[in-house]
Tab-separated table of C-alpha atoms and ligand atoms in Angstrom:
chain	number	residue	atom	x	y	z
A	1	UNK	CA	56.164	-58.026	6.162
A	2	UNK	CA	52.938	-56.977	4.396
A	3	UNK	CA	54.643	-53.952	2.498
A	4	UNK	CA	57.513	-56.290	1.631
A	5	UNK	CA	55.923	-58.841	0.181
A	6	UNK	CA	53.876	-56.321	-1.650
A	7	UNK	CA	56.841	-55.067	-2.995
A	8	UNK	CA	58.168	-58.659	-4.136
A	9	UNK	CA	54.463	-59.122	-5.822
A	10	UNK	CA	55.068	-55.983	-7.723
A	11	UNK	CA	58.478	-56.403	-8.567
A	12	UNK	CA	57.972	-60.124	-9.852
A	13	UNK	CA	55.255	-58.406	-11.797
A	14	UNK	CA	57.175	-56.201	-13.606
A	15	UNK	CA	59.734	-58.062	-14.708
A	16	UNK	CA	56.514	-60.969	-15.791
A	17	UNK	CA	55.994	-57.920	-18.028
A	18	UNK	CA	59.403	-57.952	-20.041
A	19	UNK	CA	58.230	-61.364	-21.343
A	20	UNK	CA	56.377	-62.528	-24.447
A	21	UNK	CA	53.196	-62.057	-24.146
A	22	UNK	CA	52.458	-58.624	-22.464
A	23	UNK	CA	49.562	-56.919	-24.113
A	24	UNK	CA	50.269	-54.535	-26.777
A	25	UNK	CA	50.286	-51.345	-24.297
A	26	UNK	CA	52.906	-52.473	-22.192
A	27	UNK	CA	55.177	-54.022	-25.321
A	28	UNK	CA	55.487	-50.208	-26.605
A	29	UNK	CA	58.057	-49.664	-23.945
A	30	UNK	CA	60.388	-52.337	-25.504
A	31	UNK	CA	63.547	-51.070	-26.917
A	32	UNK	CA	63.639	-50.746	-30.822
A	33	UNK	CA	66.854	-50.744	-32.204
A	34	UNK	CA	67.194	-49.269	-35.596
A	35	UNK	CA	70.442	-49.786	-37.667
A	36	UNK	CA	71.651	-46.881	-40.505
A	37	UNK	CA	74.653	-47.998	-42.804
A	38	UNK	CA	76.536	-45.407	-44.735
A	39	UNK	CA	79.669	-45.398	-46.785
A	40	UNK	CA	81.482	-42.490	-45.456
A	41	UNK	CA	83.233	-43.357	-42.100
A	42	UNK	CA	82.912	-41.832	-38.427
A	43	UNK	CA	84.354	-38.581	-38.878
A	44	UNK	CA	82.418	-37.695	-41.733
A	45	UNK	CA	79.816	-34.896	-41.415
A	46	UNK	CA	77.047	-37.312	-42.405
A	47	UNK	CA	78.117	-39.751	-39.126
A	48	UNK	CA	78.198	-36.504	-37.355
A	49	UNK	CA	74.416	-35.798	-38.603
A	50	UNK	CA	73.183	-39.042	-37.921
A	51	UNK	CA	74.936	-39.137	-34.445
A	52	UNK	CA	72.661	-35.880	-34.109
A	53	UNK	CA	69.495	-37.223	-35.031
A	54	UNK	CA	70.243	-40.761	-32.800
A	55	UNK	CA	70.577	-38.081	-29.892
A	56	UNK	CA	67.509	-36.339	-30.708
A	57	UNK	CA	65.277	-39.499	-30.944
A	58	UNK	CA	66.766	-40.870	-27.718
A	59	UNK	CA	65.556	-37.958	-26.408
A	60	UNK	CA	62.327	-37.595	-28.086
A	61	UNK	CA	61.688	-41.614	-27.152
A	62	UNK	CA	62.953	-41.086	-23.639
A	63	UNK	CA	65.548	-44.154	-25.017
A	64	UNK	CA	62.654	-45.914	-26.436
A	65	UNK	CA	64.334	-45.562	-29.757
A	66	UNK	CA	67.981	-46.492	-30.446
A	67	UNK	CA	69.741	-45.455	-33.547
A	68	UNK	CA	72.594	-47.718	-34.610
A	69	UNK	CA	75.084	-45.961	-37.194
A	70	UNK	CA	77.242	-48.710	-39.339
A	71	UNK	CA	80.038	-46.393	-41.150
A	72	UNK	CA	82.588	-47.034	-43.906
A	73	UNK	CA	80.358	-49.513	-45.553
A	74	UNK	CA	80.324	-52.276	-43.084
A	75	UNK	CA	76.886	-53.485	-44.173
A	76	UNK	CA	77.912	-52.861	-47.476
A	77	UNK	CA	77.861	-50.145	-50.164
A	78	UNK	CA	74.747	-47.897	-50.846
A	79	UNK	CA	73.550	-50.149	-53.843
A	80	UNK	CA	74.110	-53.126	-51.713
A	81	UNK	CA	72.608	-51.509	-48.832
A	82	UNK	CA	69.322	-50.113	-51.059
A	83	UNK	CA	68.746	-53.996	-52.012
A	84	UNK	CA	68.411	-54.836	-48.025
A	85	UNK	CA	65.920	-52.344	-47.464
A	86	UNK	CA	64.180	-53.503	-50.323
A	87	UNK	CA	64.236	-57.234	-48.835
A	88	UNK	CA	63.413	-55.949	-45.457
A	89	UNK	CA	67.291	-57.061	-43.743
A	90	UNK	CA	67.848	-53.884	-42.864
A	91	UNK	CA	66.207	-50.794	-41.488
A	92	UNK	CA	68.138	-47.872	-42.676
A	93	UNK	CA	70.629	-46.574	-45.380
A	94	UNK	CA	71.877	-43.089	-46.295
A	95	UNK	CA	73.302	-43.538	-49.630
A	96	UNK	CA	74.061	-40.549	-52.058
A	97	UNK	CA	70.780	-39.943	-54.896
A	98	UNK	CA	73.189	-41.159	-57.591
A	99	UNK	CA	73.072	-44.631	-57.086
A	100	UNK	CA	68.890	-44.386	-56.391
A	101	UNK	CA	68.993	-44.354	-60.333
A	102	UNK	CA	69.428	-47.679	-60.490
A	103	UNK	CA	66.569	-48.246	-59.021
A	104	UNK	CA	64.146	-45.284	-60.604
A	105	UNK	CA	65.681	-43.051	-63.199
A	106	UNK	CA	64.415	-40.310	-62.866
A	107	UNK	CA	66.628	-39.828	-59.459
A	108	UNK	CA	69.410	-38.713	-62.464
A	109	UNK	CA	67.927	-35.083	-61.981
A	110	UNK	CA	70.626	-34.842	-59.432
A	111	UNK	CA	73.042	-35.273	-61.228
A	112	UNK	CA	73.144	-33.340	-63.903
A	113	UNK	CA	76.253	-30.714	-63.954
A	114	UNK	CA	76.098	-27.178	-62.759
A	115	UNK	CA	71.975	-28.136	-61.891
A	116	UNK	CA	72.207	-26.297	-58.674
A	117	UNK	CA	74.118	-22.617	-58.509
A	118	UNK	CA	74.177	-22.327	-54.941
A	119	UNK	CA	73.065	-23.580	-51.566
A	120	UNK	CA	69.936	-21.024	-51.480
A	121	UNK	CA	68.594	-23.205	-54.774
A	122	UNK	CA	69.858	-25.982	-53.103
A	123	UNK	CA	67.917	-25.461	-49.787
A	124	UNK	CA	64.749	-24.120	-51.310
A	125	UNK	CA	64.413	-26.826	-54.294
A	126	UNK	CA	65.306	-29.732	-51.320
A	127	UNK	CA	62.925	-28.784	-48.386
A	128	UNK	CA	60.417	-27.650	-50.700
A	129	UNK	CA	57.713	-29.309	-52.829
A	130	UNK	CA	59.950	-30.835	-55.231
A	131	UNK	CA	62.061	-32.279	-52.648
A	132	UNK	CA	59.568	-34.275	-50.750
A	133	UNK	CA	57.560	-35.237	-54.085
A	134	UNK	CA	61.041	-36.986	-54.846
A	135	UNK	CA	61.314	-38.489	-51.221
A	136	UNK	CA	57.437	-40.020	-51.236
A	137	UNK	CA	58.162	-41.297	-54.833
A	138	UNK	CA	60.468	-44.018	-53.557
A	139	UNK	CA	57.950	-46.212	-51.645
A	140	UNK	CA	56.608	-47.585	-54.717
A	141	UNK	CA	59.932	-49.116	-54.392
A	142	UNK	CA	60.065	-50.640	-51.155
A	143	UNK	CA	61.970	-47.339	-49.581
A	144	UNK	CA	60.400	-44.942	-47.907
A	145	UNK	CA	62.108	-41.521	-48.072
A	146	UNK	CA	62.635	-39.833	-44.242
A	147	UNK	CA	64.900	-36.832	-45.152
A	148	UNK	CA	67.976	-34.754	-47.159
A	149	UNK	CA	71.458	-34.764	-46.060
A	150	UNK	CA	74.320	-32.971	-47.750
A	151	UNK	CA	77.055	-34.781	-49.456
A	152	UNK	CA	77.183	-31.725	-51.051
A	153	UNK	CA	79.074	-30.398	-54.384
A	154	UNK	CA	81.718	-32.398	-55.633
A	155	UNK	CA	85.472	-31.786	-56.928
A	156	UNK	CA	88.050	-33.261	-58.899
A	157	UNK	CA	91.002	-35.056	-57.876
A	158	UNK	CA	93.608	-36.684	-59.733
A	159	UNK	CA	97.363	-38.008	-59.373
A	160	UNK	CA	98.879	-36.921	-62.708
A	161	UNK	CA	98.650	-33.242	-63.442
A	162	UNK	CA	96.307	-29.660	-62.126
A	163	UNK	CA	93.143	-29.876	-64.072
A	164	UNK	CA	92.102	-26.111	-64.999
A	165	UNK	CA	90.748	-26.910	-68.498
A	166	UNK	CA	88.220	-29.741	-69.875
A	167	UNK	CA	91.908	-30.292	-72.273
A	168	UNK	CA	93.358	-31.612	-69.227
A	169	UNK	CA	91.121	-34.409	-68.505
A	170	UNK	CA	91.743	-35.972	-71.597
A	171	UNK	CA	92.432	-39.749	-70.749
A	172	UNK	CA	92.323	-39.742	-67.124
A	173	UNK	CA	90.456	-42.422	-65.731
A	174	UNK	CA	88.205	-41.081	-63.328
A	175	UNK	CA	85.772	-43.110	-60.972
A	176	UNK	CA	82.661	-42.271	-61.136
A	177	UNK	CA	79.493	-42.984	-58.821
A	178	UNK	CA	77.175	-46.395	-60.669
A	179	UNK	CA	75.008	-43.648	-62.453
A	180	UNK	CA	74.446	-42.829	-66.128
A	181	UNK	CA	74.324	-39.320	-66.298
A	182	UNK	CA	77.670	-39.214	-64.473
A	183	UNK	CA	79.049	-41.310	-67.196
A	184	UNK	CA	77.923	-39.644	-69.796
A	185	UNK	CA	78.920	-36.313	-68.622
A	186	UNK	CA	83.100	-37.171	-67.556
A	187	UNK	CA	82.803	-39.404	-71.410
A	188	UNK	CA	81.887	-36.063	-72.494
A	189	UNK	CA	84.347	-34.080	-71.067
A	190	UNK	CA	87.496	-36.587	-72.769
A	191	UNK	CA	88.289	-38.790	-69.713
A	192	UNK	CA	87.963	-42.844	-69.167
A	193	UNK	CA	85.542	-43.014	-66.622
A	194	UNK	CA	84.935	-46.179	-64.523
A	195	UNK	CA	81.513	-46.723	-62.375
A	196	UNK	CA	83.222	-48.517	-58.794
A	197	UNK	CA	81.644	-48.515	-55.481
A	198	UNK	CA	82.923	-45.877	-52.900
A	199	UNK	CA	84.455	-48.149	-50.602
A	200	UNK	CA	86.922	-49.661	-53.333
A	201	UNK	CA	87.881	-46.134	-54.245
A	202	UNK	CA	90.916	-45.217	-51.802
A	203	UNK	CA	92.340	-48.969	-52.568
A	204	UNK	CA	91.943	-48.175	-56.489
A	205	UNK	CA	93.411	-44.922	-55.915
A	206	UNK	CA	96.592	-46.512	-54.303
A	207	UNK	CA	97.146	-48.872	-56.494
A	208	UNK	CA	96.952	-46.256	-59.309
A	209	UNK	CA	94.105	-48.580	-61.663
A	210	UNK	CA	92.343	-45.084	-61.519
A	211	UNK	CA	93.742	-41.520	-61.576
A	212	UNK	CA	91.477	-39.998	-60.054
A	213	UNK	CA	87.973	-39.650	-58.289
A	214	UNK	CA	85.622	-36.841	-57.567
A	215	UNK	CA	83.666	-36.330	-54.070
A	216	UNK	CA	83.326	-32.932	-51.875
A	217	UNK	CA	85.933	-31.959	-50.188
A	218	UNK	CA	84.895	-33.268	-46.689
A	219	UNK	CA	85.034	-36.096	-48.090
A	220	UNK	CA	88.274	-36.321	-49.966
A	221	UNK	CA	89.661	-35.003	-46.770
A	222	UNK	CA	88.086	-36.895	-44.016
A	223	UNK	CA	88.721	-40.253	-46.030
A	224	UNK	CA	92.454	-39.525	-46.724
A	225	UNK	CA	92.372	-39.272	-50.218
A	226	UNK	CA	95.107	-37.253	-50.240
A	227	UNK	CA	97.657	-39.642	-49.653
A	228	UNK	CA	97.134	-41.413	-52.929
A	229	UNK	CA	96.123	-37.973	-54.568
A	230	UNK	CA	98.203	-34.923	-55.709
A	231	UNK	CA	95.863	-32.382	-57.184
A	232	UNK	CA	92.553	-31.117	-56.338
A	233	UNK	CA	90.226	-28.926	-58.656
A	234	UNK	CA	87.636	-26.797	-56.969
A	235	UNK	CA	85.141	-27.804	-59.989
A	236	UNK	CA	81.407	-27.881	-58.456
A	237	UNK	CA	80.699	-29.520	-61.070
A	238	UNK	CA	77.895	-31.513	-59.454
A	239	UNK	CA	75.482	-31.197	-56.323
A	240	UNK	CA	74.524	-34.773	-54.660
A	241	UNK	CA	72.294	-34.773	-51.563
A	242	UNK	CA	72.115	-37.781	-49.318
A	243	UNK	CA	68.792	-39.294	-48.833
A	244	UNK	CA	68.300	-41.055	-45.454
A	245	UNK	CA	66.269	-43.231	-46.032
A	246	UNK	CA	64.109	-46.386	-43.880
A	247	UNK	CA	62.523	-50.056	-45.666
A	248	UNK	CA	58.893	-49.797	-46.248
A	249	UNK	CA	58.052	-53.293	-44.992
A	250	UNK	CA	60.048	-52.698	-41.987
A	251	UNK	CA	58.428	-49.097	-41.347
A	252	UNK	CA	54.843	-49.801	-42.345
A	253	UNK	CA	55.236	-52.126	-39.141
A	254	UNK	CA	56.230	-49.414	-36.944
A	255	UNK	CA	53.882	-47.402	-35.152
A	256	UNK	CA	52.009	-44.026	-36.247
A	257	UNK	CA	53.703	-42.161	-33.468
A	258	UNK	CA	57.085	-43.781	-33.617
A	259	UNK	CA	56.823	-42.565	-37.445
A	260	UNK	CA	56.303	-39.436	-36.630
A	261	UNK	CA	58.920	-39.154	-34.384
A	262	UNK	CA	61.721	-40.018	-36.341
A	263	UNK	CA	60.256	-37.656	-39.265
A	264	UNK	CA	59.970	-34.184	-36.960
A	265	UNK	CA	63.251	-35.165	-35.851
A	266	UNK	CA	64.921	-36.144	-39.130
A	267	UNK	CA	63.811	-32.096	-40.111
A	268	UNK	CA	66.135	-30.979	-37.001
A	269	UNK	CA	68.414	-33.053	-37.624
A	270	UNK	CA	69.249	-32.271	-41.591
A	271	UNK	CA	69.217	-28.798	-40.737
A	272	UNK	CA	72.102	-29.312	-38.606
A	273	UNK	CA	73.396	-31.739	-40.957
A	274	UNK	CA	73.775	-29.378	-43.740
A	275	UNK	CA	75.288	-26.570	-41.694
A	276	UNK	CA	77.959	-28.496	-40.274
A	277	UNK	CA	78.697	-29.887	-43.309
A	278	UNK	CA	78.886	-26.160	-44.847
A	279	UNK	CA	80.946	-25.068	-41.414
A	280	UNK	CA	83.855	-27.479	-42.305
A	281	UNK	CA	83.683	-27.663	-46.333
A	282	UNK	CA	87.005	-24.767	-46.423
A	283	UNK	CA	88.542	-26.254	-43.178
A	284	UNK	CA	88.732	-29.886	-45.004
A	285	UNK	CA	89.751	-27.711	-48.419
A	286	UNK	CA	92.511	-26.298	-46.168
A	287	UNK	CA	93.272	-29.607	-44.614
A	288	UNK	CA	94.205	-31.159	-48.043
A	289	UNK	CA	96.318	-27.954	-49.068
A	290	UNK	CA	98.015	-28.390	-45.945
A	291	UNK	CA	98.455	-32.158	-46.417
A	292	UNK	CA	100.576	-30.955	-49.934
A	293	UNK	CA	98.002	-31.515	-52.739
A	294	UNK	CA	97.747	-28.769	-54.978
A	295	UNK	CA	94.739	-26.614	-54.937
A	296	UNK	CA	93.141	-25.416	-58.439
A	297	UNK	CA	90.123	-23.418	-57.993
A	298	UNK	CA	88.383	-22.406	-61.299
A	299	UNK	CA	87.242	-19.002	-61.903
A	300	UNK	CA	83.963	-18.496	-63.397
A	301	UNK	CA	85.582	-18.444	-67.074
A	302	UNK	CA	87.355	-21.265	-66.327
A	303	UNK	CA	84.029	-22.996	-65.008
A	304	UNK	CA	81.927	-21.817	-68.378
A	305	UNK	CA	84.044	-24.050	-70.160
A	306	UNK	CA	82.778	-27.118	-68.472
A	307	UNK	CA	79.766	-26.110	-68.254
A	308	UNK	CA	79.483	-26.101	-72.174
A	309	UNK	CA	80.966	-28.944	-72.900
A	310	UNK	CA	78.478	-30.833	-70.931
A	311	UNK	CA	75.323	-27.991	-71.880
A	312	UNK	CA	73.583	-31.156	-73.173
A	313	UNK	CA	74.176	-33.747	-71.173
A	314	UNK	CA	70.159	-32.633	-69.584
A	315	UNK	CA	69.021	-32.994	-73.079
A	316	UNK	CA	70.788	-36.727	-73.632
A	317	UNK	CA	68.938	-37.621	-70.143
A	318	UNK	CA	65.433	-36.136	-70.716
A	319	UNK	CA	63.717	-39.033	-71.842
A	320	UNK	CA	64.905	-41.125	-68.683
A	321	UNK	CA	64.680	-38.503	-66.074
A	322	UNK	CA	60.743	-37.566	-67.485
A	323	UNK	CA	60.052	-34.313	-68.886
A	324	UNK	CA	57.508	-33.535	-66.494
A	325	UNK	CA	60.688	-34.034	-63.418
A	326	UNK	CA	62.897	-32.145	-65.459
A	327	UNK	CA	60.207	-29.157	-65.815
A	328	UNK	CA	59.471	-29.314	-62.239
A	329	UNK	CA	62.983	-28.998	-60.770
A	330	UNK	CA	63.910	-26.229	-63.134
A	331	UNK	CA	60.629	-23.962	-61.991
A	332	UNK	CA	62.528	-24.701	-58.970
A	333	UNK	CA	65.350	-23.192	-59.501
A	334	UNK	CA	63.751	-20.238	-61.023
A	335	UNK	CA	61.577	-19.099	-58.787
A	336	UNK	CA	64.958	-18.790	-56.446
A	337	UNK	CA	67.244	-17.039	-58.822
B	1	LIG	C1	79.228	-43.157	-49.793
B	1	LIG	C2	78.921	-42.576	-51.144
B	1	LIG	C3	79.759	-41.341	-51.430
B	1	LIG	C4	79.513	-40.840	-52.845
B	1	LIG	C5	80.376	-41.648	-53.805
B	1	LIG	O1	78.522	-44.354	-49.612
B	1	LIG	O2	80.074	-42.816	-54.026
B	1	LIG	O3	81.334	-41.101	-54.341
B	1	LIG	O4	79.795	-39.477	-52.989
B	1	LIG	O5	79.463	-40.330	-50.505
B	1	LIG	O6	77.540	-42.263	-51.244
């Protein structure tokens, strides 16, 4: 009777302890739920990325610390979604860099055209110095930078006609990403482009107020563009990283170890990220051949073209990007070539 009642005693102890006012050693093993919103939907290889991570800090917590992924823009779109963060509403986003120019320009160093020649530059200029000088910069507005994903390089598709020359965009209306430099650059390069958020795109698509859109091709795979689209260009014309990323006020209220963890584990976890994504980049190319769009990949003459007609297109932007930023990346780039 003695041992049972002790047990009782402990047992109505313990669960005492799941109330209010525990002290602050005991409240640490309360569950935290933390909620990430991205455009892209469940199959995309940034859901599958995230889905990584949430298994590695489940792990890492011992299910301390639950990742919640909201795809397809549910919470909203990644400008929308940058604004909660801001307020504090919301934990986590993972929108593209493009849209962080709305918010500090100098994020527009992404997106100039043919920056980034290959995934070695893209790798070494991301995870190194540069990279995480462009993550820390964003808490002095209310984000706080936790690590790279790929979205990855992006290509053209369109309804009307195979795009093999900068002639043959002439007057298509394209949808861009909400960025400047993007703008400037498809203005540029003779079509009618139109800033839209991503998750209006397919809709737009369908009912033909655009022509066309450009994303990578996971992407215009994995979200079914091809059934409102006809022709895809293999273009590379840009490279756009995704930046996972948390709300200062909400993380400068999390603990020092519970920071930690999610940073070691958001390294593993873009690693995997970015090979995946680079694993089933020519499946979802294939996919979309297969699905009957027609496939135009430029050669490298074919790709000089575009690259000078938008050669100055860095120049136009160096004032808003910063000199010093624009100096920076390209040292970059050149130690790596
Ligand atoms: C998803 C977007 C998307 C981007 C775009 O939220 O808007 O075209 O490439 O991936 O961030």
């Amino acid at each position: 009777i003695v041992v049972a009642l002790l047990v009782i005693a402990m047992a109505v102890s313990l669960l005492a302890g799941c109330g209010g006012s525990q002290p602050a050693q005991e409240k640490k093993a309360e569950k935290k739920v933390i909620k990430i919103s991205i455009g892209l939907n469940d199959a995309s290889p940034e859901y599958k990325g995230l889905a990584k991570w949430k298994e590695l800090v489940d792990k890492e917590s011992k299910g301390r610390l639950e990742i919640q992924i909201f795809p397809s823009a549910q919470l909203g779109d990644d400008i929308k979604t940058m604004t909660a963060l801001r307020a504090g509403t919301l934990e986590m986003s993972g929108p593209s860099s493009s849209p962080i120019s709305t918010i500090d320009k100098k994020w527009m160093v992404f997106d100039l055209p043919f920056l980034f020649a290959s995934e070695k530059i893209v790798d070494s200029v991301l995870d190194g110095p540069f990279g995480q000088k462009m993550l820390d910069s964003l808490s002095a507005n209310g984000l706080v930078g936790i690590m790279y994903m790929e979205n990855g390089y992006r290509q053209l598709t369109n309804s009307k006609h195979a795009v093999k020359t900068p002639d043959d965009i002439k007057g298509l209306k394209i949808r861009t990403m909400e960025n400047p430099v993007h703008l400037a650059a498809w203005r540029k390069l003779g079509a009618n482009p139109t800033p839209m958020p991503f998750s209006e795109v397919f809709n737009a698509m369908q009912q033909k107020t655009i022509d066309g859109q450009e994303n990578p091709n996971t992407t215009n795979f994995l979200q079914k563009f091809h059934e409102v689209q006809k022709y895809t260009t293999v273009s590379n014309h840009v490279y756009t990283p995704f930046v996972i990323m948390y709300s200062k006020k909400l993380w400068d209220a999390l603990p020092k170890e519970d920071q930690e963890l999610l940073k070691k584990t958001g390294k593993e976890a873009s690693k995997w990220q970015r090979e995946h994504n680079r694993k089933v980049d020519a499946e979802a190319l294939e996919g979309l051949s297969k699905a009957g769009m027609t496939v135009t990949k430029l050669t490298p003459e074919q790709t000089k073209a575009f690259q000078d007609t938008t050669k100055d297109i860095a120049a136009q932007f160096e004032n808003d990007i910063g000199k010093d930023i624009l100096a920076e990346v390209k040292a970059e780039i050149a130690k790596v070539k």
